[in-house]
mmCIF file of C-alpha atoms in Angstrom:
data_model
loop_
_atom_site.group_PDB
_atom_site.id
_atom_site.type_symbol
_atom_site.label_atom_id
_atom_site.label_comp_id
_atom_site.label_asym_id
_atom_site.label_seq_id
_atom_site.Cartn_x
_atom_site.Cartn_y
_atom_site.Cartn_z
ATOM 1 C CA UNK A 1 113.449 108.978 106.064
ATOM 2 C CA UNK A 2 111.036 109.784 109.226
ATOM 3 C CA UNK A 3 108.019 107.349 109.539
ATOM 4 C CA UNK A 4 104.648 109.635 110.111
ATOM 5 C CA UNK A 5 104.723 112.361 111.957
ATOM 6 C CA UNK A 6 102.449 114.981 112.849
ATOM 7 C CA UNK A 7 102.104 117.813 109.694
ATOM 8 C CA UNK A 8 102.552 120.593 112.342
ATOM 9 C CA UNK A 9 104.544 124.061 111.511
ATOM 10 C CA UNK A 10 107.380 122.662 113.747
ATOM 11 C CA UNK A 11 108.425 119.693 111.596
ATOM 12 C CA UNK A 12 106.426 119.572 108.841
ATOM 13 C CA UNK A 13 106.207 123.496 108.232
ATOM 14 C CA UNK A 14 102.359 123.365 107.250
ATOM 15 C CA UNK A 15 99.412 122.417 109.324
ATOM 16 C CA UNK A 16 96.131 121.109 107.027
ATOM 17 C CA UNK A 17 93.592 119.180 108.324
ATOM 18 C CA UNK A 18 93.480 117.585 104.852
ATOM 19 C CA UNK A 19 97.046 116.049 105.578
ATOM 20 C CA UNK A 20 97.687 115.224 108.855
ATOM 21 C CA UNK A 21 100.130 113.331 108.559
ATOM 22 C CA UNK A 22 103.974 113.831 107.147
ATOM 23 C CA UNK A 23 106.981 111.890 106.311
ATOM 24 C CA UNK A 24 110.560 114.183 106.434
ATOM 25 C CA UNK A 25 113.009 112.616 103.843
ATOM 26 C CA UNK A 26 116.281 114.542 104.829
ATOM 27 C CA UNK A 27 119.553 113.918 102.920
ATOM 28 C CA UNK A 28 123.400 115.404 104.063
ATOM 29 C CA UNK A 29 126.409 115.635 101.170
ATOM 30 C CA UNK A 30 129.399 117.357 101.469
ATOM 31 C CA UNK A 31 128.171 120.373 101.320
ATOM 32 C CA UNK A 32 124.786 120.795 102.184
ATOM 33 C CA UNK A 33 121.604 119.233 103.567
ATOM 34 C CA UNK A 34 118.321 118.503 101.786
ATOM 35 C CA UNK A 35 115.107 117.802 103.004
ATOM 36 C CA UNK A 36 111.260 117.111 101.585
ATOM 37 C CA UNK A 37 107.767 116.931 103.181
ATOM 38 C CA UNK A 38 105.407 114.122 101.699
ATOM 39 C CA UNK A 39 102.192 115.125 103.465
ATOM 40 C CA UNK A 40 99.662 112.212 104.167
ATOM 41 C CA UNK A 41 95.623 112.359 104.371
ATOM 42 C CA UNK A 42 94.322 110.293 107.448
ATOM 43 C CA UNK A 43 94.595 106.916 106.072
ATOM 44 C CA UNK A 44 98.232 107.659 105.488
ATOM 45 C CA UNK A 45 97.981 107.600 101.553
ATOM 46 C CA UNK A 46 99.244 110.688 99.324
ATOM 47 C CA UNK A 47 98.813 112.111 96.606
ATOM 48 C CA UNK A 48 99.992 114.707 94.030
ATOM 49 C CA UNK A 49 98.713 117.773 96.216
ATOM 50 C CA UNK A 50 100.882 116.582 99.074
ATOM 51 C CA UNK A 51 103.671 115.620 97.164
ATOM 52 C CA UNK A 52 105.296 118.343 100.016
ATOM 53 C CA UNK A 53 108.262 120.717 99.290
ATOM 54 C CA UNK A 54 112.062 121.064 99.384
ATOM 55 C CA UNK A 55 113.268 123.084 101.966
ATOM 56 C CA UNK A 56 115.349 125.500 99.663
ATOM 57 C CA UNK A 57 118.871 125.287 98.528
ATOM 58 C CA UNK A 58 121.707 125.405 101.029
ATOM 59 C CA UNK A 59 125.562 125.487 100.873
ATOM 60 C CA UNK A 60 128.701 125.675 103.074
ATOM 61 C CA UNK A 61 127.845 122.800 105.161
ATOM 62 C CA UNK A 62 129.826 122.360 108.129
ATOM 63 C CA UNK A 63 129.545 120.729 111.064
ATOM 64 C CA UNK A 64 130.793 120.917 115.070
ATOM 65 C CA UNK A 65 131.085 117.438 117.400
ATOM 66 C CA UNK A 66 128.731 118.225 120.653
ATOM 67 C CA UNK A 67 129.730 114.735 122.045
ATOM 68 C CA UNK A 68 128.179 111.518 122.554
ATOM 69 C CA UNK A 69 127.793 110.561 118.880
ATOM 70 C CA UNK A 70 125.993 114.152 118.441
ATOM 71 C CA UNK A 71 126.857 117.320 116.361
ATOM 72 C CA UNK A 72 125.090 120.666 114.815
ATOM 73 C CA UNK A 73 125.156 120.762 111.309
ATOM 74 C CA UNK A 74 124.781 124.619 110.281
ATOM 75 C CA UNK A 75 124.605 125.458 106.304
ATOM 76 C CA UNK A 76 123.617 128.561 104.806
ATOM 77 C CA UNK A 77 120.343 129.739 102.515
ATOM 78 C CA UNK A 78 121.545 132.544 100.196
ATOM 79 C CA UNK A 79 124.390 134.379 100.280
ATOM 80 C CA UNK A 80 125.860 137.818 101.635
ATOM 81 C CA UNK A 81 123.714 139.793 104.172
ATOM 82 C CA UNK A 82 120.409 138.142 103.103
ATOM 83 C CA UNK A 83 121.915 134.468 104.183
ATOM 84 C CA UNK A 84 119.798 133.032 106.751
ATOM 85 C CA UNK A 85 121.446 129.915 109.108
ATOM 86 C CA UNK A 86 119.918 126.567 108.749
ATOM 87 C CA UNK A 87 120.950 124.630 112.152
ATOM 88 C CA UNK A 88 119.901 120.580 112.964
ATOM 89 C CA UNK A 89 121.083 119.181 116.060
ATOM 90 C CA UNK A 90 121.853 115.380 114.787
ATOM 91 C CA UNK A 91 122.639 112.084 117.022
ATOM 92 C CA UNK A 92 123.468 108.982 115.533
ATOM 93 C CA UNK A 93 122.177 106.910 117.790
ATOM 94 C CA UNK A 94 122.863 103.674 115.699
ATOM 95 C CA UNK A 95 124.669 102.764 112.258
ATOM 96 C CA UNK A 96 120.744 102.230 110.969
ATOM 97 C CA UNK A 97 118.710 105.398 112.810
ATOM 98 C CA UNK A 98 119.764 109.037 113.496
ATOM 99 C CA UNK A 99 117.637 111.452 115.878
ATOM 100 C CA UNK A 100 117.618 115.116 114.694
ATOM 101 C CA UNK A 101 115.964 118.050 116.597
ATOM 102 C CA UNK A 102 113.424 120.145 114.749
ATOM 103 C CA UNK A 103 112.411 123.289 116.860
ATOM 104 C CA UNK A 104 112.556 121.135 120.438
ATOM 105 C CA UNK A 105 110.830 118.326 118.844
ATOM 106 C CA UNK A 106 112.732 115.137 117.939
ATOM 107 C CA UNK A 107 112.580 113.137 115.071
ATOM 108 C CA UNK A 108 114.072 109.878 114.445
ATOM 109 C CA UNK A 109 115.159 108.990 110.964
ATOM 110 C CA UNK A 110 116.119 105.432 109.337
ATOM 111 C CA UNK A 111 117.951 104.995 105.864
ATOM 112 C CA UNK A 112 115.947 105.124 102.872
ATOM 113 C CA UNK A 113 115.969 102.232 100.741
ATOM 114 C CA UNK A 114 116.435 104.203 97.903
ATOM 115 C CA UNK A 115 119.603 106.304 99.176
ATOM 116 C CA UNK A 116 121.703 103.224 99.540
ATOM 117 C CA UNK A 117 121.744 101.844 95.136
ATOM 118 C CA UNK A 118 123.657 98.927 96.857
ATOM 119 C CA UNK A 119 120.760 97.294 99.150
ATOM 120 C CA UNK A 120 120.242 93.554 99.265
ATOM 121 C CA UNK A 121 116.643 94.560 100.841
ATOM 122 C CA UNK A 122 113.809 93.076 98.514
ATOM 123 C CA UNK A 123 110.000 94.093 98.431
ATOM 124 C CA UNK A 124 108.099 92.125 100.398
ATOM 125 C CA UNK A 125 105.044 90.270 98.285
ATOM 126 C CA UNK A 126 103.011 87.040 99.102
ATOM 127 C CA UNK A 127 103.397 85.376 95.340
ATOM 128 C CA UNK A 128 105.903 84.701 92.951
ATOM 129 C CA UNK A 129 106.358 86.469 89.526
ATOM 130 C CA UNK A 130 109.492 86.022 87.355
ATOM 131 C CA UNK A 131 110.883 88.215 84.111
ATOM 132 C CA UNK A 132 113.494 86.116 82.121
ATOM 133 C CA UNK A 133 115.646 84.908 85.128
ATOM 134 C CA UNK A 134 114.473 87.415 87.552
ATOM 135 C CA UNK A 135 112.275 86.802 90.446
ATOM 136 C CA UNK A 136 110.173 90.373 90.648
ATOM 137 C CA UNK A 137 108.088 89.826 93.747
ATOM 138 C CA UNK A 138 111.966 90.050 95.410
ATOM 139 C CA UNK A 139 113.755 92.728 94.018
ATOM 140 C CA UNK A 140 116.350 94.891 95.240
ATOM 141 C CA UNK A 141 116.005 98.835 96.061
ATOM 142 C CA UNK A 142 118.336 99.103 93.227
ATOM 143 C CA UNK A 143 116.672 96.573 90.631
ATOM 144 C CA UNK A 144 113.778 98.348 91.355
ATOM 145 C CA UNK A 145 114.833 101.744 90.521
ATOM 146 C CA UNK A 146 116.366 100.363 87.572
ATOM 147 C CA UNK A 147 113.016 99.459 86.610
ATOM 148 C CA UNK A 148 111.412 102.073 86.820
ATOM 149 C CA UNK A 149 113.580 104.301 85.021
ATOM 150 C CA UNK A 150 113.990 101.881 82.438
ATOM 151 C CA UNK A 151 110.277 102.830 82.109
ATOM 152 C CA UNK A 152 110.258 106.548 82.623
ATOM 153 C CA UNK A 153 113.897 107.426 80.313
ATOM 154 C CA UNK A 154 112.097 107.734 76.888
ATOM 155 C CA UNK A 155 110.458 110.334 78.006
ATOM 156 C CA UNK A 156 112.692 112.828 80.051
ATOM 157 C CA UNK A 157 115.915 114.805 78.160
ATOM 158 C CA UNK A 158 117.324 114.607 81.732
ATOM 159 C CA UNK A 159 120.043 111.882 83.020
ATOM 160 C CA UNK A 160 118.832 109.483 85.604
ATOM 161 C CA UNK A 161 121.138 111.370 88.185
ATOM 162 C CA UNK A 162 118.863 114.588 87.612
ATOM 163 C CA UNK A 163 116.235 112.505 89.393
ATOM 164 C CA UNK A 164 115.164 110.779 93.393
ATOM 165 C CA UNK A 165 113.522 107.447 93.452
ATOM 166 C CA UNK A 166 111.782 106.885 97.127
ATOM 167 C CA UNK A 167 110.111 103.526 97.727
ATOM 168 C CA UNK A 168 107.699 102.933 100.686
ATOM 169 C CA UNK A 169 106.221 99.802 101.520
ATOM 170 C CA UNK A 170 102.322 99.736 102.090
ATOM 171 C CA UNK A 171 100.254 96.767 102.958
ATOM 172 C CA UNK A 172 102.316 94.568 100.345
ATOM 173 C CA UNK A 173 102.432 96.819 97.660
ATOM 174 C CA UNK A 174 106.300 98.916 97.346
ATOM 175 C CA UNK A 175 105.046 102.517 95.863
ATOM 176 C CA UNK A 176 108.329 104.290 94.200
ATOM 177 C CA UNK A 177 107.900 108.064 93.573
ATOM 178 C CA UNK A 178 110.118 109.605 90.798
ATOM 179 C CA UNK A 179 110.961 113.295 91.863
ATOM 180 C CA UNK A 180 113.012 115.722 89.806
ATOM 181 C CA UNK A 181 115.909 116.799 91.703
ATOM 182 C CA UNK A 182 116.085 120.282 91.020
ATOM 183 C CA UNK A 183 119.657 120.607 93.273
ATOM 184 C CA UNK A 184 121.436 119.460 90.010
ATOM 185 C CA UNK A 185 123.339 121.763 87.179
ATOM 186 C CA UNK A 186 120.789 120.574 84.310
ATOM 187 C CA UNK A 187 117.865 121.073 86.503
ATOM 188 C CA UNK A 188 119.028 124.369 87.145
ATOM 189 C CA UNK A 189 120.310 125.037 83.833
ATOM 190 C CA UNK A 190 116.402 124.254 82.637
ATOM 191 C CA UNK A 191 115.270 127.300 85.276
ATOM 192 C CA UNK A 192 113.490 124.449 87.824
ATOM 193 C CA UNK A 193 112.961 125.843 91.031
ATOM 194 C CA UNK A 194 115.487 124.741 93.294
ATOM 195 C CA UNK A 195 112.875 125.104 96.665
ATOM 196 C CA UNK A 196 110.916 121.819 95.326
ATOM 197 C CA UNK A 197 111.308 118.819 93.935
ATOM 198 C CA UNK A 198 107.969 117.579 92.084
ATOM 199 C CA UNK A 199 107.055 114.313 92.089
ATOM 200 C CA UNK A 200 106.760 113.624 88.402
ATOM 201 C CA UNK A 201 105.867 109.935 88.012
ATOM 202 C CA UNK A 202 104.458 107.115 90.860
ATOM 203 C CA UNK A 203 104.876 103.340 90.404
ATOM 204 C CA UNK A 204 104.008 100.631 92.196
ATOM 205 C CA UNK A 205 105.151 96.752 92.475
ATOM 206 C CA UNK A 206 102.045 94.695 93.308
ATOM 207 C CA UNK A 207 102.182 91.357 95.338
ATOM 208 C CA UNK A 208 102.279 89.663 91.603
ATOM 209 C CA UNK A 209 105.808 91.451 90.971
ATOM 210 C CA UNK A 210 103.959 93.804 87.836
ATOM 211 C CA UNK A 211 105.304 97.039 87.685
ATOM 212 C CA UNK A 212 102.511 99.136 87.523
ATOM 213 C CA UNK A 213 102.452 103.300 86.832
ATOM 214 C CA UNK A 214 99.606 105.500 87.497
ATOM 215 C CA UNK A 215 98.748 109.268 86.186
ATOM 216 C CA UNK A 216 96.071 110.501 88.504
ATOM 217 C CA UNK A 217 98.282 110.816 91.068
ATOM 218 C CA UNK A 218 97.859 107.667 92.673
ATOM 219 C CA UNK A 219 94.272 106.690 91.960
ATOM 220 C CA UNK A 220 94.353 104.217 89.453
ATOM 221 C CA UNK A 221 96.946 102.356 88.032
ATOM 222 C CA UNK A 222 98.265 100.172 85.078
ATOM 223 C CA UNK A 223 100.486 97.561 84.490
ATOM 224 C CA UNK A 224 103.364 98.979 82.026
ATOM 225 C CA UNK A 225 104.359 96.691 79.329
ATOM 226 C CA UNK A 226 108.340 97.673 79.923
ATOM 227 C CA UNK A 227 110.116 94.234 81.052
ATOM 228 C CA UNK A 228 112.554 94.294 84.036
ATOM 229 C CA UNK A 229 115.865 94.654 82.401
ATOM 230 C CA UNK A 230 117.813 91.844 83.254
#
């Protein structure tokens, strides 16, 4: 994930004066690459209208070594004569940050706490709050995505994998935004439209460790009553 950047065409592929600011979440498998815009007013806070966009379905990744720790990724949107070349110049310039270059403009990137299920990093709160044997004011990114779906399941016919949890920290609160990840066989299957990914549900873990969910996109929100599974 990017921190802020500036929402112009280059990287963010929309300029409003409404959100000017931007944060890139790009992903690579094995055979593609994925990115999202989350566009940001000018206090840095979203909401549902700038929930941003996928960048469209891709496939045939490969990639070529430039040197020095750098190579060009180049996958392909569509197929047959209407395919068009999607090209990122990446360097990894250390095992926690890669640089890659969007139309002459550099961007660097740092792991998501959400991409890695396994992290031992905790949110970050100024009290303590515990569920059964569980401190929640220190959770992992994991623990707290199984929170939140342990939350959100009832209500989906989807499988948890069908779905992104990002987590960003803001002044002591960790928001988590539940997308649908329309890149997988039942999302497709259902007819979503592979060129977003919606964010469908946003959470937040307050400096008490309460799990709290909000549907105004962000305005208000509410403590949920579902315990952390331990």
């Amino acid at each position: 994930m990017s921190g802020f950047v500036s929402s112009s065409p280059a990287l963010a592929g929309a300029q409003n004066s409404d959100y000017p600011y931007a944060k890139i979440h790009f992903s690579i498998t094995a055979d593609s690459t994925n990115g999202v815009n989350v566009m940001y007013h000018a206090n840095k806070k979203t909401d549902a209208a700038g929930e941003g966009a996928g960048w469209g379905a891709n496939s045939d990744l490969s990639y070529k070594t430039l040197g020095n720790d750098t190579y060009l990724l180049k996958s392909y949107n569509g197929t047959g004569a209407n395919a068009s070349i999607m090209a990122y110049k990446v360097t990894e310039v250390s095992s926690s940050q890669i640089d890659i270059l969007f139309n002459g403009q550099s961007v660097s990137f740092t792991p998501d706490k959400t991409a890695d299920t396994n992290s031992d990093d905790s949110a970050a709160s100024e009290s303590s709050s515990t569920q059964g044997s569980t401190d929640t004011t220190h959770l992992t990114a994991k623990q707290v995505d199984d929170w939140v779906w342990a939350d959100y399941q009832s209500e989906t016919k989807f499988k948890r994998t069908d779905y992104m949890f990002e987590q960003d920290m803001d002044g002591g609160l960790l928001n988590i935004y539940l997308r649908e990840d329309h890149s997988t066989q039942d999302m497709k299957k259902a007819g979503a439209a592979e060129q977003v990914n919606p964010i469908i549900a946003s959470y937040r873990i307050n400096k008490d460790g309460e799990l709290q969910r909000s549907d105004d996109g962000g305005n208000r929100y509410q403590t949920v009553d579902t315990p952390f599974p331990d």
